[in-house]
mmCIF file of C-alpha atoms and ligand atoms in Angstrom:
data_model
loop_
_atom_site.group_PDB
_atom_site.id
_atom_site.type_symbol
_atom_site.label_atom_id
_atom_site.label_comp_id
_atom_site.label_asym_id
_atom_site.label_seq_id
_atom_site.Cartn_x
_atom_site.Cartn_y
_atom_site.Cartn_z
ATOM 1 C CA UNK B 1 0.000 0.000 0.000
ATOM 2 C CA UNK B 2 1.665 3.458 -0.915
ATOM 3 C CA UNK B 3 1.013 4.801 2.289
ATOM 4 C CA UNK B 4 -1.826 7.870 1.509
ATOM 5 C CA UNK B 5 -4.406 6.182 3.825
ATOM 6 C CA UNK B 6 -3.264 6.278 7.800
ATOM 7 C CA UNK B 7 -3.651 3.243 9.711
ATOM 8 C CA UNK B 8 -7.086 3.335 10.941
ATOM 9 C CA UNK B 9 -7.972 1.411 14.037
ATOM 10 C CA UNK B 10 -11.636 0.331 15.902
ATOM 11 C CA UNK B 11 -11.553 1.262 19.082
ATOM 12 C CA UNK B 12 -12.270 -1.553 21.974
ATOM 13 C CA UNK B 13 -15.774 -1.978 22.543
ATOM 14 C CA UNK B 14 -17.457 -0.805 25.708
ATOM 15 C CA UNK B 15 -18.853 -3.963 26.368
ATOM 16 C CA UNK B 16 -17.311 -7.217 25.519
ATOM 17 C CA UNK B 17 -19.972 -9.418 24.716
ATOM 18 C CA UNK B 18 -18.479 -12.458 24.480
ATOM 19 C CA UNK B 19 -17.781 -12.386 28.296
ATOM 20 C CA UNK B 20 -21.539 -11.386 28.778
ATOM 21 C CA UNK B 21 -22.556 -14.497 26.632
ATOM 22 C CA UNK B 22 -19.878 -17.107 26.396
ATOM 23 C CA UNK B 23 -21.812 -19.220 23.859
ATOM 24 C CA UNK B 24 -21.028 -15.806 21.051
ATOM 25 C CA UNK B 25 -17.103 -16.834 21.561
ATOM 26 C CA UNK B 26 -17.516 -19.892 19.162
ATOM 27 C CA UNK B 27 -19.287 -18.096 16.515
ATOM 28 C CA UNK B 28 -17.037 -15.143 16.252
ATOM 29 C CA UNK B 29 -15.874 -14.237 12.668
ATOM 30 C CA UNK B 30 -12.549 -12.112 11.393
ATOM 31 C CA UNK B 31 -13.337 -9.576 9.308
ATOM 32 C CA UNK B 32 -10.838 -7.212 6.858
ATOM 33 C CA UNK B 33 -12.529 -3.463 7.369
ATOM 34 C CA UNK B 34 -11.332 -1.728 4.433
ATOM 35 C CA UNK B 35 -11.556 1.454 5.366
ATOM 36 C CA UNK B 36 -12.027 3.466 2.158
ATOM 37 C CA UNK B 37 -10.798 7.162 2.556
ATOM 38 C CA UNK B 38 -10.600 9.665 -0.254
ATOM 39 C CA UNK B 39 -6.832 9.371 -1.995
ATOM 40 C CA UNK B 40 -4.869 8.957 -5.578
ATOM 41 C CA UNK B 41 -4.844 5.386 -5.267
ATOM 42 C CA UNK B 42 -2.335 3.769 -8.526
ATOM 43 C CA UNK B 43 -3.248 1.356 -10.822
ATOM 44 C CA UNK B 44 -0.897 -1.027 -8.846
ATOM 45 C CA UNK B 45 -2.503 -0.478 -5.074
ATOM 46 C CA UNK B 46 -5.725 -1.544 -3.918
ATOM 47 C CA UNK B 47 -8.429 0.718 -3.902
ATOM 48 C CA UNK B 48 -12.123 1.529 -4.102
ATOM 49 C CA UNK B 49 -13.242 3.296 -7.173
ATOM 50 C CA UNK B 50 -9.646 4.166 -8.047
ATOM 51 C CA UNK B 51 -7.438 2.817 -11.690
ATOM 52 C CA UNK B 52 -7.770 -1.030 -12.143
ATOM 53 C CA UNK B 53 -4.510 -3.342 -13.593
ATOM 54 C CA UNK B 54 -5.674 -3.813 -17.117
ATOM 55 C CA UNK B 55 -4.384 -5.457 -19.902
ATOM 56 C CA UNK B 56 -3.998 -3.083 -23.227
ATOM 57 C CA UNK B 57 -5.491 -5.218 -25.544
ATOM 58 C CA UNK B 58 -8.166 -6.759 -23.019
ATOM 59 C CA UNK B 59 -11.414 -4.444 -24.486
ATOM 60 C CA UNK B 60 -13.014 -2.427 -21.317
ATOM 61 C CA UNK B 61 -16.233 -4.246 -20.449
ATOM 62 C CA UNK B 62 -19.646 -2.854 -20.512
ATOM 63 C CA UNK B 63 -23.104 -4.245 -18.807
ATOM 64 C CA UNK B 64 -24.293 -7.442 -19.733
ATOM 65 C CA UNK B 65 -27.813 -6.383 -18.420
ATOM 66 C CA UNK B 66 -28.644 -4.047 -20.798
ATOM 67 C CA UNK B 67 -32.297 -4.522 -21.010
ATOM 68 C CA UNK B 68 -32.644 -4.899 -17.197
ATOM 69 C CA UNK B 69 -32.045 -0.871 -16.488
ATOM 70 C CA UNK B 70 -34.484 0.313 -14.332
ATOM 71 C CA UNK B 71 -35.346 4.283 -15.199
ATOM 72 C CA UNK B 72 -36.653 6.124 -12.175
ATOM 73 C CA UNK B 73 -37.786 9.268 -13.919
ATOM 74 C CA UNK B 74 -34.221 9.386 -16.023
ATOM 75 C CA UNK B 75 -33.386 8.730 -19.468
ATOM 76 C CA UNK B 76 -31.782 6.064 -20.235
ATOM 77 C CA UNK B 77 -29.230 5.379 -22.720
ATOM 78 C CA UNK B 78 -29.107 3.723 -26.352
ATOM 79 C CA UNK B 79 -26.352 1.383 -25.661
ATOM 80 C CA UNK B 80 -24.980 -0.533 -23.095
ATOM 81 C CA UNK B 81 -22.974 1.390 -20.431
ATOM 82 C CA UNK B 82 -19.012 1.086 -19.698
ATOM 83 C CA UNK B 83 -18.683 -0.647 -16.542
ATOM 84 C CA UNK B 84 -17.104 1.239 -13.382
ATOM 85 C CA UNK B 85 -14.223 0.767 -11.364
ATOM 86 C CA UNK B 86 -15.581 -0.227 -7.935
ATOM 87 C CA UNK B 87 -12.941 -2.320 -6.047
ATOM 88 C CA UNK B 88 -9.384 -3.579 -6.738
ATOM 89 C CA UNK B 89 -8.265 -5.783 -4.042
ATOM 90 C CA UNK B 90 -4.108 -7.324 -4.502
ATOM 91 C CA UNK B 91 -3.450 -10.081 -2.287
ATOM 92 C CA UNK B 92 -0.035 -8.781 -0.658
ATOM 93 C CA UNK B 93 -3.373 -6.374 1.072
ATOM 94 C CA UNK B 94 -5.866 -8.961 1.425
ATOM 95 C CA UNK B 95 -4.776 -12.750 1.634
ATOM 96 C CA UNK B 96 -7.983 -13.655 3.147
ATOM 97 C CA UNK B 97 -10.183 -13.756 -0.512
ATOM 98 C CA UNK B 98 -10.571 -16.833 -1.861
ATOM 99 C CA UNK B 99 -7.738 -16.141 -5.148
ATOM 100 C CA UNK B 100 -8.344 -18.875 -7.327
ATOM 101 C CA UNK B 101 -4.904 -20.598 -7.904
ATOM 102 C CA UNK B 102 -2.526 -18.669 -9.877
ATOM 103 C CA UNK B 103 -4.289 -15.154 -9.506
ATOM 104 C CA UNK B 104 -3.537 -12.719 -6.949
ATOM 105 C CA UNK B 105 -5.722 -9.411 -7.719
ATOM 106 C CA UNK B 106 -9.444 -9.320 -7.204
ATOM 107 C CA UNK B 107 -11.227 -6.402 -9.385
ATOM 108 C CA UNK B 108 -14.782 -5.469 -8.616
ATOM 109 C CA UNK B 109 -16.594 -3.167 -11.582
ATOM 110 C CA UNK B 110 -20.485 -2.309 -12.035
ATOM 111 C CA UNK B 111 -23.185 -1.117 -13.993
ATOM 112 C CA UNK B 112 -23.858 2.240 -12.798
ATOM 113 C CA UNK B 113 -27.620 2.584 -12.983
ATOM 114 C CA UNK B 114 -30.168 1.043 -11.143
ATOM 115 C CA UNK B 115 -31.131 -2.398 -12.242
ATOM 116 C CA UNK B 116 -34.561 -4.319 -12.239
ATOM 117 C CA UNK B 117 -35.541 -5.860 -9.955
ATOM 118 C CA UNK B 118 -32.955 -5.113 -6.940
ATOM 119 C CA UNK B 119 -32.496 -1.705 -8.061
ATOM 120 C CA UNK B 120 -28.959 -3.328 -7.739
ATOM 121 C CA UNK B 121 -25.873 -2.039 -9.793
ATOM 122 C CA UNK B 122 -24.830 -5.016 -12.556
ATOM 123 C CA UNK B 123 -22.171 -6.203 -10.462
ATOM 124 C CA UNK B 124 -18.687 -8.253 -12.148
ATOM 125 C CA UNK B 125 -16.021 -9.579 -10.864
ATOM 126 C CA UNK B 126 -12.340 -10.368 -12.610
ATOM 127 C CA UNK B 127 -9.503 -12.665 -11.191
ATOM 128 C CA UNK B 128 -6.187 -11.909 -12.438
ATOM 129 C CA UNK B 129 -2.866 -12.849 -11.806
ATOM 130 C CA UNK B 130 -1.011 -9.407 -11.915
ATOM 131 C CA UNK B 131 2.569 -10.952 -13.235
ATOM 132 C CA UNK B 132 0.708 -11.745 -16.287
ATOM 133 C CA UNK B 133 -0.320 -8.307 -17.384
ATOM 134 C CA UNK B 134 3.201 -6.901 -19.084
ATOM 135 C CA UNK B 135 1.474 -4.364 -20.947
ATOM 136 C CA UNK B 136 -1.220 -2.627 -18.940
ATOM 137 C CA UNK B 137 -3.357 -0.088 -19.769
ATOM 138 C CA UNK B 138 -2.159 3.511 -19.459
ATOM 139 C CA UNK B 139 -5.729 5.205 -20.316
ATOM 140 C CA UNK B 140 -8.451 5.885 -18.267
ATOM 141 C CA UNK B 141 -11.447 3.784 -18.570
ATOM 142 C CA UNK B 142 -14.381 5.397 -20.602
ATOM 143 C CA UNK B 143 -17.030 7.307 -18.267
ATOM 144 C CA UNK B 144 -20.542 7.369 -19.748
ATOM 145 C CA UNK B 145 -21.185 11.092 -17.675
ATOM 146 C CA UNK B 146 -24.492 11.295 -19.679
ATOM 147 C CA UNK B 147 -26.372 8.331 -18.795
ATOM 148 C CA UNK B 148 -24.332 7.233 -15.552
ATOM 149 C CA UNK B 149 -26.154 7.653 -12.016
ATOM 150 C CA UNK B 150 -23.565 9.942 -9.680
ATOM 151 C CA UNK B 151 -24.609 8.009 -7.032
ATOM 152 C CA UNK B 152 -23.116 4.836 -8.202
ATOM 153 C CA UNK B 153 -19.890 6.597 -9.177
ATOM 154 C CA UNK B 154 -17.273 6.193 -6.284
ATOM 155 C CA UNK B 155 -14.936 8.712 -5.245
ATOM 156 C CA UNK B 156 -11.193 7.539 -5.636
ATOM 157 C CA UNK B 157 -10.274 5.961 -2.104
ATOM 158 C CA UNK B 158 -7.474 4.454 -0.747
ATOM 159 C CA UNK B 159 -7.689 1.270 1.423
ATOM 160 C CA UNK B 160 -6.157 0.756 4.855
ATOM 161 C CA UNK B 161 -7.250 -3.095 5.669
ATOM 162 C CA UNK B 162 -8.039 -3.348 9.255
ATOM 163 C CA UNK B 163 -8.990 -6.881 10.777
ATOM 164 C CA UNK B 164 -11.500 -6.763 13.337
ATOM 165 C CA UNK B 165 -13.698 -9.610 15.347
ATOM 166 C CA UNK B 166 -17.245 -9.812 14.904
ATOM 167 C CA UNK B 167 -20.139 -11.586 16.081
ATOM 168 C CA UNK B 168 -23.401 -12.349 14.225
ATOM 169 C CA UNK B 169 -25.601 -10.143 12.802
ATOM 170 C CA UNK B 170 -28.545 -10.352 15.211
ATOM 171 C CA UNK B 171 -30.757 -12.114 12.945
ATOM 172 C CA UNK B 172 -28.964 -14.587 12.402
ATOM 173 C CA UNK B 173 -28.547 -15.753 16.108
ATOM 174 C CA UNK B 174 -30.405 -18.336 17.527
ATOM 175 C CA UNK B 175 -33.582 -16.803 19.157
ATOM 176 C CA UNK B 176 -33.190 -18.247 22.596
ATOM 177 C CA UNK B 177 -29.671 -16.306 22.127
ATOM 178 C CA UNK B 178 -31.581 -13.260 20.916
ATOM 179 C CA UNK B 179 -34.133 -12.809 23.331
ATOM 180 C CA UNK B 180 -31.657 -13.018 25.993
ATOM 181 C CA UNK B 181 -29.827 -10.127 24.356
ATOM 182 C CA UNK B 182 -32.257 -8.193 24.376
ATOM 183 C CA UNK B 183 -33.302 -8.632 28.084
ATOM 184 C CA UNK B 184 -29.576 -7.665 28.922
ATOM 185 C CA UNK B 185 -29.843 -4.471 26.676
ATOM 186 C CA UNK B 186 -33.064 -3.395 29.076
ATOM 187 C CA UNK B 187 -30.886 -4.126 31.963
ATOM 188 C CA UNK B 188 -28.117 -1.532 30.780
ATOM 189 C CA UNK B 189 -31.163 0.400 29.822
ATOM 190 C CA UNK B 190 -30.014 0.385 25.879
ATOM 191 C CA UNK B 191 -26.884 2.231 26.767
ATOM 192 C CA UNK B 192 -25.376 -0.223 23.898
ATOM 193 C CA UNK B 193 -27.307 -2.496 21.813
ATOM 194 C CA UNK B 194 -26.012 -5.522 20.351
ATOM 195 C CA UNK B 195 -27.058 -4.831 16.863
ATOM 196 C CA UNK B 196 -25.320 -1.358 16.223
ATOM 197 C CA UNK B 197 -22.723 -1.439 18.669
ATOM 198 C CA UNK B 198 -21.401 -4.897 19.698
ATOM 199 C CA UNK B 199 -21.593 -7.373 17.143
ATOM 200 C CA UNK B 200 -21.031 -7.233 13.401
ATOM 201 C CA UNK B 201 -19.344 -4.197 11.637
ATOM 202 C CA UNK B 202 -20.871 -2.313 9.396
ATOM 203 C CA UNK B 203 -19.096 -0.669 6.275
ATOM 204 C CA UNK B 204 -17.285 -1.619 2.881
ATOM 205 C CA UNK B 205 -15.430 -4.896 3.981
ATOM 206 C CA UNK B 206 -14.251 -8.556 3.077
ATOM 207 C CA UNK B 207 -15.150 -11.778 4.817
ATOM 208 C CA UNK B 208 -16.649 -12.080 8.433
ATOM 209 C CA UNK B 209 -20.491 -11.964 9.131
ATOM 210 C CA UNK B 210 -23.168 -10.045 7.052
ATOM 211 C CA UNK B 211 -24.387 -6.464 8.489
ATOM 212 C CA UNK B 212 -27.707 -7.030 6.627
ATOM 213 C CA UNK B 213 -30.192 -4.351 6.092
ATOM 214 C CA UNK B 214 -33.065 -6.626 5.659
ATOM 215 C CA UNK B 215 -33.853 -10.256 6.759
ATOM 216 C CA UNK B 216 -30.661 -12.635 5.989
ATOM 217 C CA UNK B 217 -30.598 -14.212 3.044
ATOM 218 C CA UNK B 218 -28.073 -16.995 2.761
ATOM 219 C CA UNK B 219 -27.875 -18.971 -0.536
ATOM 220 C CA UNK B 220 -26.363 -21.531 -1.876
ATOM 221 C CA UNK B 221 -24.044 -22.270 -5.323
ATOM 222 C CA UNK B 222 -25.408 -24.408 -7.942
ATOM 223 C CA UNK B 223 -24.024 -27.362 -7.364
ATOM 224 C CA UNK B 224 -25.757 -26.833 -3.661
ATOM 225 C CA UNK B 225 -22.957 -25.580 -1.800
ATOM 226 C CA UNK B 226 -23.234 -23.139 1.115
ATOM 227 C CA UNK B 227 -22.194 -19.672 -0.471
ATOM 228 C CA UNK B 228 -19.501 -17.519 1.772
ATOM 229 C CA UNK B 229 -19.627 -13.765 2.522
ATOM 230 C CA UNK B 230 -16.744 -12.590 -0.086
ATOM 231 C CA UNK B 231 -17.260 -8.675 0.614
ATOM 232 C CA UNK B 232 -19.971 -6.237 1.556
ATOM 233 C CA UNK B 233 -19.647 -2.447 -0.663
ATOM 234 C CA UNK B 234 -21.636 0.153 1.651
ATOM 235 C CA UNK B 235 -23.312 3.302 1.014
ATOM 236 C CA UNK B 236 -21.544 4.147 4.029
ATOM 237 C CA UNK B 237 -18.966 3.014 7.043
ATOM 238 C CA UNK B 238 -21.539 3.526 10.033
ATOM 239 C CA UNK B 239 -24.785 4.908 10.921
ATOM 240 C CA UNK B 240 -26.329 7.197 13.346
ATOM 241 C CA UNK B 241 -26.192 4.757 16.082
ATOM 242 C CA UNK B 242 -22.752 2.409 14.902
ATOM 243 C CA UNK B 243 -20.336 5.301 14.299
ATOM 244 C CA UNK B 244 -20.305 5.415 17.905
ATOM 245 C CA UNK B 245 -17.765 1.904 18.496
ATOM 246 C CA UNK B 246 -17.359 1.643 15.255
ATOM 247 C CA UNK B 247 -15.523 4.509 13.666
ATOM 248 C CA UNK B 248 -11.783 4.438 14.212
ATOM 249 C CA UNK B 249 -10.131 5.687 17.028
ATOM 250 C CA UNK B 250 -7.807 7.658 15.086
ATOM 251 C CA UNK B 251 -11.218 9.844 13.554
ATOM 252 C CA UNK B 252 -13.645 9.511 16.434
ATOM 253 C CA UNK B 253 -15.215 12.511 17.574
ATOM 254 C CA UNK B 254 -16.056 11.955 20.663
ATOM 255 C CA UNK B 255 -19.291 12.319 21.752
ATOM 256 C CA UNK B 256 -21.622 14.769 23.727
ATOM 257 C CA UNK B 257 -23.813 14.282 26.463
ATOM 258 C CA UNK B 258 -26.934 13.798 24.271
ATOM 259 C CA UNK B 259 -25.033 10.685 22.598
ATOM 260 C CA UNK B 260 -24.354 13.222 19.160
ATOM 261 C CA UNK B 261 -20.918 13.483 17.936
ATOM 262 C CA UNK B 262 -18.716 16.350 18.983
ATOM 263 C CA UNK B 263 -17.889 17.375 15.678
ATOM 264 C CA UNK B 264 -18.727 16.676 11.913
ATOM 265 C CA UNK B 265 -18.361 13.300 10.912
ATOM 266 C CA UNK B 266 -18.160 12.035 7.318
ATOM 267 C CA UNK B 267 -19.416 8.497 7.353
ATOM 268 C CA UNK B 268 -19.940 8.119 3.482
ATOM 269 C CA UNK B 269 -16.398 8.949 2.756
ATOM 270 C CA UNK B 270 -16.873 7.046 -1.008
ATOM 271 C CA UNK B 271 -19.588 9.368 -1.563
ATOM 272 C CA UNK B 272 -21.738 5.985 -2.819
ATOM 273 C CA UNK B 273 -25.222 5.738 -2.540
ATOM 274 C CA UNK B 274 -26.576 2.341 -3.049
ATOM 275 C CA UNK B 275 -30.592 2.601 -3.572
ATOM 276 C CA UNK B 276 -31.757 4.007 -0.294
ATOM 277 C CA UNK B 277 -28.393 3.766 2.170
ATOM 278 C CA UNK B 278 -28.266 0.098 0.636
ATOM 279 C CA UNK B 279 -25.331 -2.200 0.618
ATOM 280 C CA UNK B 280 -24.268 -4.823 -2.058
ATOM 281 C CA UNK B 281 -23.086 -8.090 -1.152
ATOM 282 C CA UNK B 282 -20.974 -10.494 -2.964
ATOM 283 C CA UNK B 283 -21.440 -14.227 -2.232
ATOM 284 C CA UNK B 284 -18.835 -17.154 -3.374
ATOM 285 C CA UNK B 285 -18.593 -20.458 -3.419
ATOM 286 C CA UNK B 286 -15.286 -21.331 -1.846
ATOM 287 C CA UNK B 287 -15.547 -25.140 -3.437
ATOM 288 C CA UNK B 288 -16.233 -24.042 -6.753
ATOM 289 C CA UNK B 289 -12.999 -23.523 -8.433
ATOM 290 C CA UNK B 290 -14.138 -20.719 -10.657
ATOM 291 C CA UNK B 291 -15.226 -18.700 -7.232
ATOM 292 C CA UNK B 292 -19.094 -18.278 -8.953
ATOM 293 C CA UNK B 293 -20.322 -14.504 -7.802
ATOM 294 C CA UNK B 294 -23.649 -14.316 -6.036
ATOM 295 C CA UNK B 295 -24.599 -10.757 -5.722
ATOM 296 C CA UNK B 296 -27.939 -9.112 -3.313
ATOM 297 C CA UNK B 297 -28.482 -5.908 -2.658
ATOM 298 C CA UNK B 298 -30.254 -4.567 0.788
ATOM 299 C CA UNK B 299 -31.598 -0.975 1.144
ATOM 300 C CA UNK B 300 -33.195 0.502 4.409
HETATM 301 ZN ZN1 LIG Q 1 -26.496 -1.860 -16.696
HETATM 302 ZN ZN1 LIG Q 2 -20.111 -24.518 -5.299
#
């Protein structure tokens, strides 16, 4: 990593619930924050809407879902779109993805516009092994500034992976578990509350539990395997409860008596938008050699 993004660190939780509930320790999950913050990310470093690796002669792709663009009261355009630089992820940064063998960069790209029925971006996914790519491309990619929604146009953002320990996204606990959560969280009189504060991060990140929006959805590949989290993209890093554990200590801004932060804080630093403060999620299949991409899209 060239160094533009600081180390960014989670603070320690207030409450470690793990020691409240002993039966969350076995269930606990690592996963890579990556902490997107605006930067001049190179076509060699990992980075969220910043320059992929690109073979010259490879042609840029465009969406494969061309009939599937959902208008909301905008034009639409003749032709298929140029897709969008949304993630590059090298492996030196992130060893925990799933690289197929022999490929050690992980490239992320949408559709940006709104697609029927998810109102999710096209999503695609390349795996590339960045030894093989002697002659890369020096031009930017083509921008379609007519047609393309700005809110599905990321700002260039350095990455500073940060791995943190989660626990499961409150729906998907058992409800015995649940219930008994939420009795303790009456106790403490909702000081902290499992969901936003103690248990599964929220934010742009690889691996680790799901912060869904919605009900979970888990799904399987089509040979019938249990699909894996791969990565979450998020409109932003926290809301107006989570920023409190979960912004980094190094940016935190402290907060007030009333529970409000002491000072401005910019929690969409990607300045993404997904529908409605939605997130997309990428599922794999970690037995199916050609990693097949499951994507879902939750909005609030
Ligand atoms: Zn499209
Ligand atoms: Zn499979």
């Amino acid at each position: 990593m060239a160094g533009e993004s600081p180390r960014l660190t989670t603070p320690p939780k207030p409450v470690r619930i793990e020691q409240v509930f002993p039966e969350l320790r076995s269930l606990a999950r690592t996963t890579v924050r990556l902490h997107p913050r605006p930067g001049r990310p190179g076509t060699t470093e990992s980075s969220l809407g910043g320059p992929l690796l690109w073979p010259a002669d490879e042609p840029w792709p465009h969406c494969a879902e061309f009939d599937r663009h959902y208008a909301f009261e905008r034009d639409l355009p003749s032709e298929p779109l140029p897709l969008v630089p949304i993630l590059q992820l090298f492996a030196r940064d992130v060893p925990e993805l799933p690289f197929p063998a022999g490929t050690d960069v992980c490239q992320v790209l949408w559709c940006p516009l709104d697609h029927d029925p998810l109102y999710c971006p096209d999503v695609q996914v390349r795996w590339r092994d960045s030894a093989s790519i002697t002659r890369p491309r020096t031009e930017p990619p083509p921008v379609d500034l007519e047609y393309s929604a700005d809110n599905y146009l990321p700002r260039p953002c350095a990455l500073a992976p940060e791995r943190v320990t989660e626990f499961p996204h409150y729906s998907d606990l058992d409800p015995e578990l649940a219930r008994r959560i939420t009795a303790w969280e009456e106790q403490i009189e909702r000081r902290w509350r499992y969901h936003y504060h103690l248990s599964v991060a929220p934010g742009t990140k690889v691996g680790g539990w799901v912060h869904w929006i919605q009900d979970p959805i888990w799904l399987t590949c089509e040979c019938g395997h249990a699909l894996e989290h791969l990565l979450t993209i998020a409109s932003g890093e926290s809301d107006g409860q989570s920023w409190k554990t979960w912004t980094p200590a190094e940016e935190h801004p402290g907060m007030d008596a009333n529970g409000r932060p002491r000072r401005r804080l910019d929690r969409r630093p990607a300045d993404l938008m997904i529908g409605d403060v939605g997130d997309v999620y990428l599922f794999t299949c970690p037995q199916c050699e050609h990693r097949p991409i499951t994507t879902l899209t939750q909005c609030s």
